[in-house]
mmCIF file of C-alpha atoms and ligand atoms in Angstrom:
data_model
loop_
_atom_site.group_PDB
_atom_site.id
_atom_site.type_symbol
_atom_site.label_atom_id
_atom_site.label_comp_id
_atom_site.label_asym_id
_atom_site.label_seq_id
_atom_site.Cartn_x
_atom_site.Cartn_y
_atom_site.Cartn_z
ATOM 1 C CA MET J 165 0.034 0.016 0.010
ATOM 2 C CA ASP J 166 1.741 3.156 -1.195
ATOM 3 C CA SER J 167 -0.057 5.637 0.977
ATOM 4 C CA CYS J 168 -0.207 3.648 4.203
ATOM 5 C CA LEU J 169 1.705 5.213 7.100
ATOM 6 C CA PHE J 170 2.786 1.931 8.636
ATOM 7 C CA CYS J 171 3.745 0.364 5.312
ATOM 8 C CA LYS J 172 6.006 3.377 4.832
ATOM 9 C CA ILE J 173 7.525 2.892 8.304
ATOM 10 C CA ALA J 174 8.074 -0.811 7.480
ATOM 11 C CA ARG J 175 9.863 0.147 4.284
ATOM 12 C CA HIS J 176 11.973 2.752 6.163
ATOM 13 C CA GLU J 177 10.478 5.524 4.023
ATOM 14 C CA LEU J 178 9.369 7.432 7.131
ATOM 15 C CA PRO J 179 11.511 7.902 10.236
ATOM 16 C CA SER J 180 10.697 5.823 13.281
ATOM 17 C CA LYS J 181 12.552 4.297 16.224
ATOM 18 C CA ILE J 182 12.639 0.666 15.135
ATOM 19 C CA VAL J 183 13.484 -1.713 17.939
ATOM 20 C CA PHE J 184 13.195 -5.008 16.044
ATOM 21 C CA GLU J 185 12.513 -6.246 12.538
ATOM 22 C CA ASP J 186 12.645 -9.468 10.587
ATOM 23 C CA GLU J 187 11.231 -10.752 7.333
ATOM 24 C CA ASN J 188 7.638 -10.695 8.629
ATOM 25 C CA ASN J 189 7.386 -8.064 11.361
ATOM 26 C CA VAL J 190 8.629 -4.603 12.353
ATOM 27 C CA ALA J 191 8.476 -3.231 15.922
ATOM 28 C CA PHE J 192 8.898 0.518 16.646
ATOM 29 C CA GLU J 193 8.312 3.039 19.431
ATOM 30 C CA ASP J 194 4.891 4.614 19.401
ATOM 31 C CA ILE J 195 5.110 8.361 18.579
ATOM 32 C CA ASN J 196 2.698 9.208 21.459
ATOM 33 C CA PRO J 197 3.584 6.742 24.189
ATOM 34 C CA GLN J 198 0.915 5.915 26.765
ATOM 35 C CA ALA J 199 3.290 4.060 29.066
ATOM 36 C CA PRO J 200 7.069 3.985 29.729
ATOM 37 C CA THR J 201 7.220 1.152 27.196
ATOM 38 C CA HIS J 202 4.827 1.611 24.276
ATOM 39 C CA ILE J 203 5.896 -0.293 21.172
ATOM 40 C CA LEU J 204 3.891 -1.168 18.074
ATOM 41 C CA VAL J 205 4.422 -4.517 16.350
ATOM 42 C CA ILE J 206 3.221 -4.599 12.717
ATOM 43 C CA PRO J 207 3.369 -7.137 9.930
ATOM 44 C CA ARG J 208 5.126 -6.056 6.774
ATOM 45 C CA LYS J 209 2.091 -7.201 4.925
ATOM 46 C CA HIS J 210 -0.668 -4.582 4.680
ATOM 47 C CA ILE J 211 -3.791 -5.886 6.482
ATOM 48 C CA GLU J 212 -6.378 -3.242 7.320
ATOM 49 C CA THR J 213 -8.008 -4.748 10.433
ATOM 50 C CA LEU J 214 -8.124 -8.041 12.264
ATOM 51 C CA ASN J 215 -11.429 -8.609 10.517
ATOM 52 C CA SER J 216 -9.650 -9.181 7.208
ATOM 53 C CA ILE J 217 -7.354 -11.867 8.548
ATOM 54 C CA SER J 218 -7.383 -15.061 6.495
ATOM 55 C CA GLU J 219 -6.810 -18.626 7.724
ATOM 56 C CA GLU J 220 -3.313 -18.592 6.221
ATOM 57 C CA GLU J 221 -2.406 -15.457 8.214
ATOM 58 C CA GLN J 222 -2.973 -17.067 11.657
ATOM 59 C CA LEU J 223 0.794 -17.756 12.012
ATOM 60 C CA LEU J 224 1.576 -14.136 11.194
ATOM 61 C CA LEU J 225 -0.501 -13.039 14.214
ATOM 62 C CA GLY J 226 1.268 -15.553 16.390
ATOM 63 C CA GLY J 227 4.584 -14.167 15.212
ATOM 64 C CA MET J 228 3.526 -10.667 16.149
ATOM 65 C CA VAL J 229 2.609 -11.865 19.679
ATOM 66 C CA TYR J 230 5.919 -13.769 19.973
ATOM 67 C CA THR J 231 7.805 -10.638 18.913
ATOM 68 C CA ALA J 232 5.964 -8.493 21.486
ATOM 69 C CA VAL J 233 6.698 -10.985 24.261
ATOM 70 C CA ALA J 234 10.367 -11.127 23.334
ATOM 71 C CA ILE J 235 10.575 -7.336 23.491
ATOM 72 C CA ALA J 236 8.791 -7.304 26.875
ATOM 73 C CA LYS J 237 11.349 -9.753 28.202
ATOM 74 C CA ASP J 238 14.182 -7.690 26.733
ATOM 75 C CA ARG J 239 12.817 -4.518 28.353
ATOM 76 C CA LYS J 240 12.525 -6.371 31.680
ATOM 77 C CA ILE J 241 8.790 -5.671 32.041
ATOM 78 C CA SER J 242 7.668 -9.297 31.627
ATOM 79 C CA SER J 243 7.610 -9.996 35.377
ATOM 80 C CA SER J 244 6.010 -6.781 36.536
ATOM 81 C CA GLY J 245 3.384 -7.030 33.754
ATOM 82 C CA TYR J 246 2.526 -5.692 30.342
ATOM 83 C CA ARG J 247 -0.539 -5.380 28.136
ATOM 84 C CA LEU J 248 -0.953 -6.392 24.490
ATOM 85 C CA VAL J 249 -3.718 -4.455 22.740
ATOM 86 C CA TRP J 250 -5.277 -4.800 19.325
ATOM 87 C CA ASN J 251 -7.776 -2.043 18.607
ATOM 88 C CA THR J 252 -10.146 -3.066 15.831
ATOM 89 C CA ASN J 253 -12.189 -0.461 14.041
ATOM 90 C CA ARG J 254 -13.179 3.035 15.123
ATOM 91 C CA GLY J 255 -15.348 2.060 18.124
ATOM 92 C CA ALA J 256 -12.316 0.398 19.756
ATOM 93 C CA GLY J 257 -10.043 3.267 18.953
ATOM 94 C CA GLN J 258 -8.299 2.099 15.824
ATOM 95 C CA SER J 259 -6.808 5.100 14.049
ATOM 96 C CA VAL J 260 -4.307 3.540 11.635
ATOM 97 C CA TYR J 261 -5.726 0.931 9.280
ATOM 98 C CA HIS J 262 -2.732 -1.367 9.098
ATOM 99 C CA ILE J 263 -2.938 -3.883 11.932
ATOM 100 C CA HIS J 264 -0.671 -3.220 14.856
ATOM 101 C CA LEU J 265 -0.204 -4.820 18.281
ATOM 102 C CA HIS J 266 0.419 -2.389 21.116
ATOM 103 C CA LEU J 267 2.917 -3.489 23.758
ATOM 104 C CA LEU J 268 2.352 -1.351 26.870
ATOM 105 C CA GLY J 269 4.203 -1.717 30.132
ATOM 106 C CA GLY J 270 6.385 -0.120 32.790
ATOM 107 C CA ARG J 271 3.485 1.241 34.892
ATOM 108 C CA ALA J 272 0.477 -0.085 36.737
ATOM 109 C CA MET J 273 -2.642 -0.378 34.548
ATOM 110 C CA ALA J 274 -6.324 -0.163 35.345
ATOM 111 C CA TRP J 275 -9.011 -2.576 34.276
ATOM 112 C CA PRO J 276 -11.391 -2.357 32.494
ATOM 113 C CA PRO J 277 -9.671 -0.189 29.851
ATOM 114 C CA GLY J 278 -11.461 2.970 28.821
HETATM 115 P P1 LIG A 86 -4.522 2.796 17.136
HETATM 116 O O1 LIG A 86 -5.212 4.027 17.690
HETATM 117 O O2 LIG A 86 -4.839 2.613 15.654
HETATM 118 O O3 LIG A 86 -4.792 1.551 17.906
HETATM 119 O O4 LIG A 86 -2.970 3.034 17.281
HETATM 120 C C1 LIG A 86 -2.260 3.759 16.422
HETATM 121 C C2 LIG A 86 -1.023 4.207 17.101
HETATM 122 O O5 LIG A 86 -0.086 4.662 16.155
HETATM 123 C C3 LIG A 86 -1.182 5.322 18.123
HETATM 124 O O6 LIG A 86 -0.798 4.919 19.420
HETATM 125 C C4 LIG A 86 -0.321 6.463 17.610
HETATM 126 O O7 LIG A 86 0.293 7.207 18.616
HETATM 127 C C5 LIG A 86 0.660 5.737 16.712
HETATM 128 N N1 LIG A 86 1.139 6.487 15.578
HETATM 129 C C6 LIG A 86 0.444 7.235 14.733
HETATM 130 N N2 LIG A 86 1.193 7.791 13.785
HETATM 131 C C7 LIG A 86 2.467 7.382 14.086
HETATM 132 C C8 LIG A 86 3.711 7.631 13.433
HETATM 133 O O8 LIG A 86 3.852 8.316 12.440
HETATM 134 N N3 LIG A 86 4.818 7.062 14.029
HETATM 135 C C9 LIG A 86 4.691 6.256 15.140
HETATM 136 N N4 LIG A 86 5.841 5.757 15.590
HETATM 137 N N5 LIG A 86 3.560 6.004 15.729
HETATM 138 C C10 LIG A 86 2.416 6.584 15.209
HETATM 139 ZN ZN1 LIG A 87 -0.017 -0.677 5.440
#
């Protein structure tokens, strides 16, 4: 997707603080962090929302979760706790239509989320 913000970040066409990348996924610091650790994990493949995930893409989602957990361990927030969030569509707060997994941690968090 030529015009997609996160596709551009994945292709290094826009500046971002990338913390991890491999052939499938890219992880980078959120530009407006909501916690001391706030990282977004995205697939290189452009997928608009979780609603468009196909059966073949199940493993891609698992890889995103695996990447987020590895970063949480690396940041030493895995014991204290962290939250993985996938906002899907406007009612849940999705603002960028290229799926992304939020990794939030480093502070206490309330439940239920707002
Ligand atoms: P959503 O609201 O779709 O679940 O999350 C989108 C996230 O992308 C937000 O937390 C927002 O701060 C982040 N974001 C939006 N534009 C940019 C950008 O250009 N660079 C980075 N690093 N993060 C962005
Ligand atoms: Zn995209």
